[in-house]
Tab-separated table of C-alpha atoms and ligand atoms in Angstrom:
chain	number	residue	atom	x	y	z
A	1451	MET	CA	154.599	116.935	107.167
A	1452	SER	CA	155.165	114.748	104.104
A	1453	THR	CA	155.681	116.159	100.596
A	1454	GLU	CA	152.218	114.949	99.524
A	1455	GLN	CA	150.538	116.772	102.446
A	1456	GLU	CA	152.610	119.917	101.876
A	1457	ILE	CA	151.334	120.275	98.309
A	1458	LYS	CA	148.257	122.485	98.517
A	1459	ARG	CA	147.289	122.163	94.857
A	1460	ILE	CA	148.699	119.626	92.429
A	1461	THR	CA	150.359	121.217	89.411
A	1462	THR	CA	152.680	119.956	86.697
A	1463	LYS	CA	155.554	121.092	88.943
A	1464	SER	CA	154.350	119.110	91.944
A	1465	LEU	CA	154.031	115.972	89.806
A	1466	ALA	CA	157.613	116.448	88.604
A	1467	LEU	CA	158.689	116.842	92.241
A	1468	LEU	CA	156.879	113.643	93.235
A	1469	LYS	CA	158.737	111.746	90.494
A	1470	LYS	CA	162.043	113.280	91.592
A	1471	LYS	CA	161.387	112.254	95.194
A	1472	LYS	CA	160.244	108.794	94.041
A	1473	ILE	CA	156.824	109.313	95.657
A	1474	LYS	CA	154.179	107.434	93.679
A	1475	ILE	CA	151.516	109.559	91.985
A	1476	THR	CA	147.887	108.523	92.512
A	1477	ALA	CA	145.158	108.996	89.917
A	1478	LEU	CA	141.559	107.888	89.375
A	1479	THR	CA	138.747	108.918	87.059
A	1480	ALA	CA	135.600	110.904	87.917
A	1481	TYR	CA	132.641	112.068	85.870
A	1482	ASP	CA	130.503	113.760	88.545
A	1483	PHE	CA	130.694	116.227	91.440
A	1484	ILE	CA	130.239	113.834	94.381
A	1485	THR	CA	132.826	111.295	93.257
A	1486	ALA	CA	135.297	114.075	92.511
A	1487	LYS	CA	134.753	115.565	95.973
A	1488	LEU	CA	135.265	112.188	97.677
A	1489	LEU	CA	138.431	111.544	95.656
A	1490	ASP	CA	139.819	114.977	96.415
A	1491	ASN	CA	139.078	114.641	100.144
A	1492	ALA	CA	140.781	111.239	100.114
A	1493	GLY	CA	143.943	112.921	98.805
A	1494	ILE	CA	144.165	111.717	95.207
A	1495	ASP	CA	146.714	113.620	93.090
A	1496	ILE	CA	145.081	113.511	89.647
A	1497	ILE	CA	141.410	113.250	88.713
A	1498	LEU	CA	140.949	112.312	85.088
A	1499	VAL	CA	137.653	113.038	83.394
A	1500	GLY	CA	138.369	110.111	81.111
A	1501	ASP	CA	136.613	109.335	77.886
A	1502	SER	CA	135.904	106.030	79.677
A	1503	LEU	CA	132.838	108.138	80.502
A	1504	SER	CA	131.542	106.697	77.247
A	1505	ASN	CA	131.784	103.123	78.608
A	1506	VAL	CA	131.050	103.379	82.303
A	1507	PHE	CA	128.633	106.311	82.355
A	1508	GLN	CA	126.951	106.212	78.960
A	1509	GLY	CA	126.998	102.425	78.457
A	1510	ASN	CA	128.750	102.471	75.071
A	1511	GLU	CA	130.998	99.622	73.982
A	1512	THR	CA	133.902	101.897	73.065
A	1513	THR	CA	135.148	105.369	73.961
A	1514	LEU	CA	134.462	106.648	70.448
A	1515	PRO	CA	130.917	108.090	70.779
A	1516	VAL	CA	131.533	110.599	73.613
A	1517	THR	CA	131.511	114.214	72.406
A	1518	MET	CA	133.316	117.454	73.270
A	1519	ASP	CA	130.101	118.916	74.722
A	1520	GLU	CA	129.637	115.877	76.971
A	1521	MET	CA	133.260	115.924	78.178
A	1522	ILE	CA	132.903	119.625	78.974
A	1523	TYR	CA	129.578	119.120	80.776
A	1524	HIS	CA	131.031	116.410	83.061
A	1525	THR	CA	134.286	118.286	83.667
A	1526	LYS	CA	132.387	121.337	84.915
A	1527	SER	CA	130.672	119.155	87.552
A	1528	VAL	CA	133.921	117.396	88.528
A	1529	ALA	CA	135.892	120.636	88.874
A	1530	LYS	CA	133.358	122.042	91.354
A	1531	GLY	CA	134.199	119.228	93.787
A	1532	VAL	CA	137.981	119.621	93.656
A	1533	ASN	CA	140.355	121.792	95.691
A	1534	ARG	CA	143.700	119.986	95.615
A	1535	ALA	CA	143.843	117.417	92.816
A	1536	MET	CA	144.806	118.235	89.255
A	1537	VAL	CA	141.801	117.842	86.965
A	1538	VAL	CA	142.765	116.462	83.554
A	1539	VAL	CA	140.296	116.054	80.677
A	1540	ASP	CA	140.454	113.487	77.906
A	1541	MET	CA	140.128	115.006	74.450
A	1542	PRO	CA	137.463	112.811	72.846
A	1543	PHE	CA	137.835	110.872	69.604
A	1544	MET	CA	137.927	113.147	66.534
A	1545	SER	CA	138.466	116.320	68.570
A	1546	TYR	CA	142.173	116.377	67.632
A	1547	GLN	CA	142.714	113.778	64.885
A	1548	LEU	CA	141.501	115.951	62.009
A	1549	SER	CA	144.289	118.537	62.140
A	1550	VAL	CA	146.709	120.232	64.511
A	1551	ASP	CA	144.603	123.401	64.434
A	1552	GLU	CA	141.400	121.513	65.227
A	1553	GLY	CA	143.105	119.854	68.226
A	1554	PHE	CA	144.499	123.190	69.343
A	1555	ARG	CA	141.089	124.862	69.095
A	1556	ASN	CA	139.365	122.069	71.032
A	1557	ALA	CA	142.029	122.013	73.778
A	1558	GLY	CA	141.516	125.764	74.117
A	1559	ARG	CA	137.758	125.300	74.302
A	1560	ILE	CA	138.107	122.771	77.147
A	1561	MET	CA	140.351	125.151	79.084
A	1562	LYS	CA	138.066	128.141	78.487
A	1563	GLU	CA	134.794	126.397	79.361
A	1564	THR	CA	135.886	124.250	82.339
A	1565	SER	CA	138.167	124.724	85.337
A	1566	ALA	CA	140.411	121.828	84.297
A	1567	SER	CA	144.194	122.197	84.477
A	1568	ALA	CA	145.231	119.955	81.582
A	1569	VAL	CA	144.074	117.883	78.624
A	1570	LYS	CA	145.002	114.331	77.624
A	1571	LEU	CA	145.572	113.064	74.086
A	1572	GLU	CA	146.085	109.490	72.927
A	1573	GLY	CA	148.934	108.610	70.575
A	1574	GLY	CA	152.659	109.134	70.189
A	1575	GLN	CA	154.645	110.420	67.227
A	1576	ARG	CA	151.351	110.848	65.326
A	1577	VAL	CA	150.087	113.544	67.716
A	1578	ALA	CA	153.432	115.091	68.696
A	1579	GLU	CA	152.906	118.213	66.591
A	1580	THR	CA	149.472	118.772	68.120
A	1581	ILE	CA	150.877	118.351	71.643
A	1582	ARG	CA	153.629	120.867	70.810
A	1583	LYS	CA	151.164	123.473	69.593
A	1584	ILE	CA	148.856	123.030	72.606
A	1585	THR	CA	151.677	123.157	75.171
A	1586	GLU	CA	153.231	126.188	73.480
A	1587	ALA	CA	149.933	127.977	74.139
A	1588	GLY	CA	150.375	127.257	77.859
A	1589	ILE	CA	147.996	124.297	78.114
A	1590	PRO	CA	149.535	121.312	79.928
A	1591	VAL	CA	149.151	118.036	78.020
A	1592	MET	CA	149.147	114.505	79.398
A	1593	GLY	CA	150.186	111.905	76.820
A	1594	HIS	CA	148.795	108.365	76.535
A	1595	VAL	CA	150.656	105.535	74.755
A	1596	GLY	CA	150.493	101.738	74.576
A	1597	LEU	CA	146.923	100.508	74.341
A	1598	THR	CA	145.051	103.618	73.247
A	1599	PRO	CA	141.323	102.751	73.306
A	1600	GLN	CA	140.372	105.374	70.685
A	1601	SER	CA	142.284	103.172	68.175
A	1602	ILE	CA	140.476	99.976	69.162
A	1603	HIS	CA	139.201	99.314	65.642
A	1604	GLN	CA	142.762	99.530	64.322
A	1605	PHE	CA	144.125	97.226	67.073
A	1606	GLY	CA	141.211	94.789	66.737
A	1607	SER	CA	141.197	93.889	70.457
A	1608	TYR	CA	142.012	95.190	73.944
A	1609	ARG	CA	144.957	92.777	74.324
A	1610	GLU	CA	148.133	94.241	75.805
A	1611	ARG	CA	150.507	96.124	73.485
A	1612	GLY	CA	154.283	95.959	73.280
A	1613	ARG	CA	154.830	92.201	73.443
A	1614	THR	CA	156.935	92.086	70.251
A	1615	LYS	CA	160.225	93.965	69.972
A	1616	ALA	CA	158.913	96.096	67.102
A	1617	GLU	CA	155.804	97.103	69.026
A	1618	ALA	CA	157.796	97.761	72.211
A	1619	ASP	CA	160.287	99.968	70.317
A	1620	GLU	CA	157.426	101.897	68.750
A	1621	ILE	CA	155.786	102.520	72.138
A	1622	LEU	CA	159.117	103.661	73.630
A	1623	ASN	CA	159.610	106.042	70.690
A	1624	ASP	CA	156.028	107.258	71.103
A	1625	ALA	CA	156.670	108.070	74.762
A	1626	LYS	CA	159.883	109.924	73.888
A	1627	ALA	CA	158.114	111.873	71.126
A	1628	VAL	CA	155.312	112.861	73.501
A	1629	GLU	CA	157.838	114.042	76.100
A	1630	GLN	CA	159.840	116.003	73.518
A	1631	ALA	CA	156.635	117.638	72.295
A	1632	GLY	CA	156.131	119.047	75.806
A	1633	ALA	CA	153.811	116.633	77.641
A	1634	PHE	CA	154.144	116.913	81.443
A	1635	CYS	CA	153.147	113.315	82.105
A	1636	ILE	CA	152.420	110.122	80.121
A	1637	VAL	CA	149.831	107.400	80.698
A	1638	LEU	CA	151.144	103.926	79.836
A	1639	GLU	CA	148.263	101.554	79.205
A	1640	LYS	CA	148.378	97.745	79.149
A	1641	ILE	CA	152.026	97.135	78.303
A	1642	PRO	CA	154.516	94.717	79.919
A	1643	ALA	CA	155.933	95.908	83.257
A	1644	SER	CA	159.482	95.608	81.868
A	1645	LEU	CA	158.659	97.994	79.000
A	1646	ALA	CA	156.944	100.438	81.383
A	1647	LYS	CA	160.102	100.350	83.534
A	1648	LYS	CA	162.273	101.129	80.510
A	1649	ILE	CA	160.013	104.016	79.473
A	1650	SER	CA	159.798	105.384	83.036
A	1651	THR	CA	163.594	105.574	83.253
A	1652	SER	CA	164.005	106.875	79.666
A	1653	VAL	CA	161.716	109.882	80.032
A	1654	THR	CA	162.074	112.607	82.661
A	1655	VAL	CA	158.338	113.272	83.012
A	1656	PRO	CA	156.201	111.069	85.282
A	1657	THR	CA	154.572	107.959	83.835
A	1658	ILE	CA	151.152	106.859	85.083
A	1659	GLY	CA	150.390	103.197	84.521
A	1660	ILE	CA	147.173	101.306	83.972
A	1661	GLY	CA	147.901	97.623	83.464
A	1662	ALA	CA	151.569	98.567	83.118
A	1663	GLY	CA	153.053	97.164	86.335
A	1664	VAL	CA	154.613	98.617	89.444
A	1665	TYR	CA	157.574	100.516	87.958
A	1666	CYS	CA	155.524	103.450	86.652
A	1667	ASP	CA	155.791	106.706	88.586
A	1668	GLY	CA	152.085	106.514	89.392
A	1669	GLN	CA	148.948	104.466	88.847
A	1670	ILE	CA	145.476	105.151	87.496
A	1671	LEU	CA	142.323	103.040	87.345
A	1672	VAL	CA	138.809	103.734	86.150
A	1673	THR	CA	136.959	104.475	89.413
A	1674	PRO	CA	133.776	102.415	88.792
A	1675	ASP	CA	136.070	99.455	87.984
A	1676	MET	CA	138.081	99.643	91.211
A	1677	LEU	CA	134.896	100.151	93.217
A	1678	GLY	CA	133.534	96.885	91.827
A	1679	LEU	CA	130.515	98.540	90.274
A	1680	ASN	CA	130.633	96.162	87.342
A	1681	MET	CA	131.784	92.817	88.682
A	1682	ASP	CA	131.574	91.287	85.185
A	1683	PHE	CA	134.489	93.485	84.096
A	1684	HIS	CA	137.588	92.098	85.745
A	1685	PRO	CA	140.734	92.266	83.633
A	1686	ARG	CA	143.804	91.271	85.676
A	1687	PHE	CA	145.050	94.839	86.080
A	1688	VAL	CA	141.903	95.931	87.943
A	1689	ARG	CA	141.861	95.447	91.707
A	1690	HIS	CA	138.385	95.621	93.253
A	1691	TYR	CA	138.814	97.705	96.419
A	1692	CYS	CA	135.201	96.997	97.317
A	1693	LYS	CA	132.139	95.367	95.813
A	1694	LEU	CA	129.981	98.443	95.473
A	1695	ALA	CA	127.614	96.690	93.067
A	1696	ASP	CA	126.649	94.258	95.865
A	1697	THR	CA	126.395	97.025	98.478
A	1698	MET	CA	124.188	99.148	96.227
A	1699	THR	CA	121.976	96.244	95.190
A	1700	GLU	CA	121.442	95.301	98.854
A	1701	ALA	CA	120.540	98.910	99.697
A	1702	PHE	CA	118.105	99.154	96.770
A	1703	LYS	CA	116.433	95.864	97.736
A	1704	LYS	CA	116.155	96.902	101.398
A	1705	TYR	CA	114.588	100.240	100.367
A	1706	ILE	CA	112.011	98.466	98.174
A	1707	GLU	CA	111.251	96.013	100.990
A	1708	ASP	CA	110.928	98.775	103.619
A	1709	ILE	CA	108.448	100.717	101.474
A	1710	ARG	CA	106.359	97.646	100.776
A	1711	ASP	CA	106.390	96.703	104.495
A	1712	LYS	CA	105.465	100.310	105.408
A	1713	LYS	CA	108.700	100.585	107.439
A	1714	PHE	CA	109.845	103.613	105.494
A	1715	PRO	CA	109.323	106.424	106.292
A	1716	SER	CA	109.120	106.065	110.074
A	1717	PRO	CA	107.467	108.731	112.272
A	1718	ASP	CA	110.964	110.197	112.831
A	1719	GLU	CA	111.409	110.528	109.115
A	1720	SER	CA	108.033	112.243	108.685
A	1721	TYR	CA	106.757	115.808	109.366
B	766	LIG	O1	139.485	107.258	79.741
B	766	LIG	C1	140.121	106.846	80.724
B	766	LIG	O2	139.574	106.594	81.803
B	766	LIG	C2	141.551	106.684	80.558
B	766	LIG	C3	142.280	105.933	81.623
B	766	LIG	C4	141.992	104.507	81.475
B	766	LIG	C5	143.733	106.210	81.613
B	766	LIG	O3	142.103	107.103	79.600
């Protein structure tokens, strides 16, 4: 039996073991029970209830509008579908930026009200103190550096980060600060593969890349993106594993047609 199959429930320890054994960590997002159940049955290691919920579920342009209550609501549904994967919850914009205590209180609220195993915070040196306080209370924290979408208005665009030496050094220092503060894992978003490689060998905790190349210890994508649910959104780091938008549209059209043609329901589908 392989190490991945042997692990009955993914914990911070199992992720550290996977990095040590150079076995890539797999992660995807979920916002509902059925998707979470399918992901867990497929053997995914981490399910992130990402604040991408704001974009792909709520239809907002940025991740900023999603609230604590909404993140908690969706996490409760996700957690019910999961037996093996680690469920991680994004702390939404302004749930931890105000003060260390506010972040601490909100991380505690997520852990108390959902069955998640960890929270995720965006930022590096800036949020290190908050990460320290949360982890010291026994709550595992996933870091997130590079392109951090909650700072989109500061960045001005979703272009990749870390192209200049100054920016690359800052991202490396951010990752180190997050690790030193106690994070068990760090998401690296939209940075050059060479920088992600440097970070992944400079920190001992696993790195999970999104648009950060193959050298990260694991990979994450936003599930509706990789399923091809929105074919208009196709940045180069997203691979469409299917074209679910087409499949769903065909099914919807066939259903409409069958009803109009009185082919649905059939006698077998009636009482
Ligand atoms: O919100 C999200 O889905 C994320 C991933 C893109 C890492 O933070």
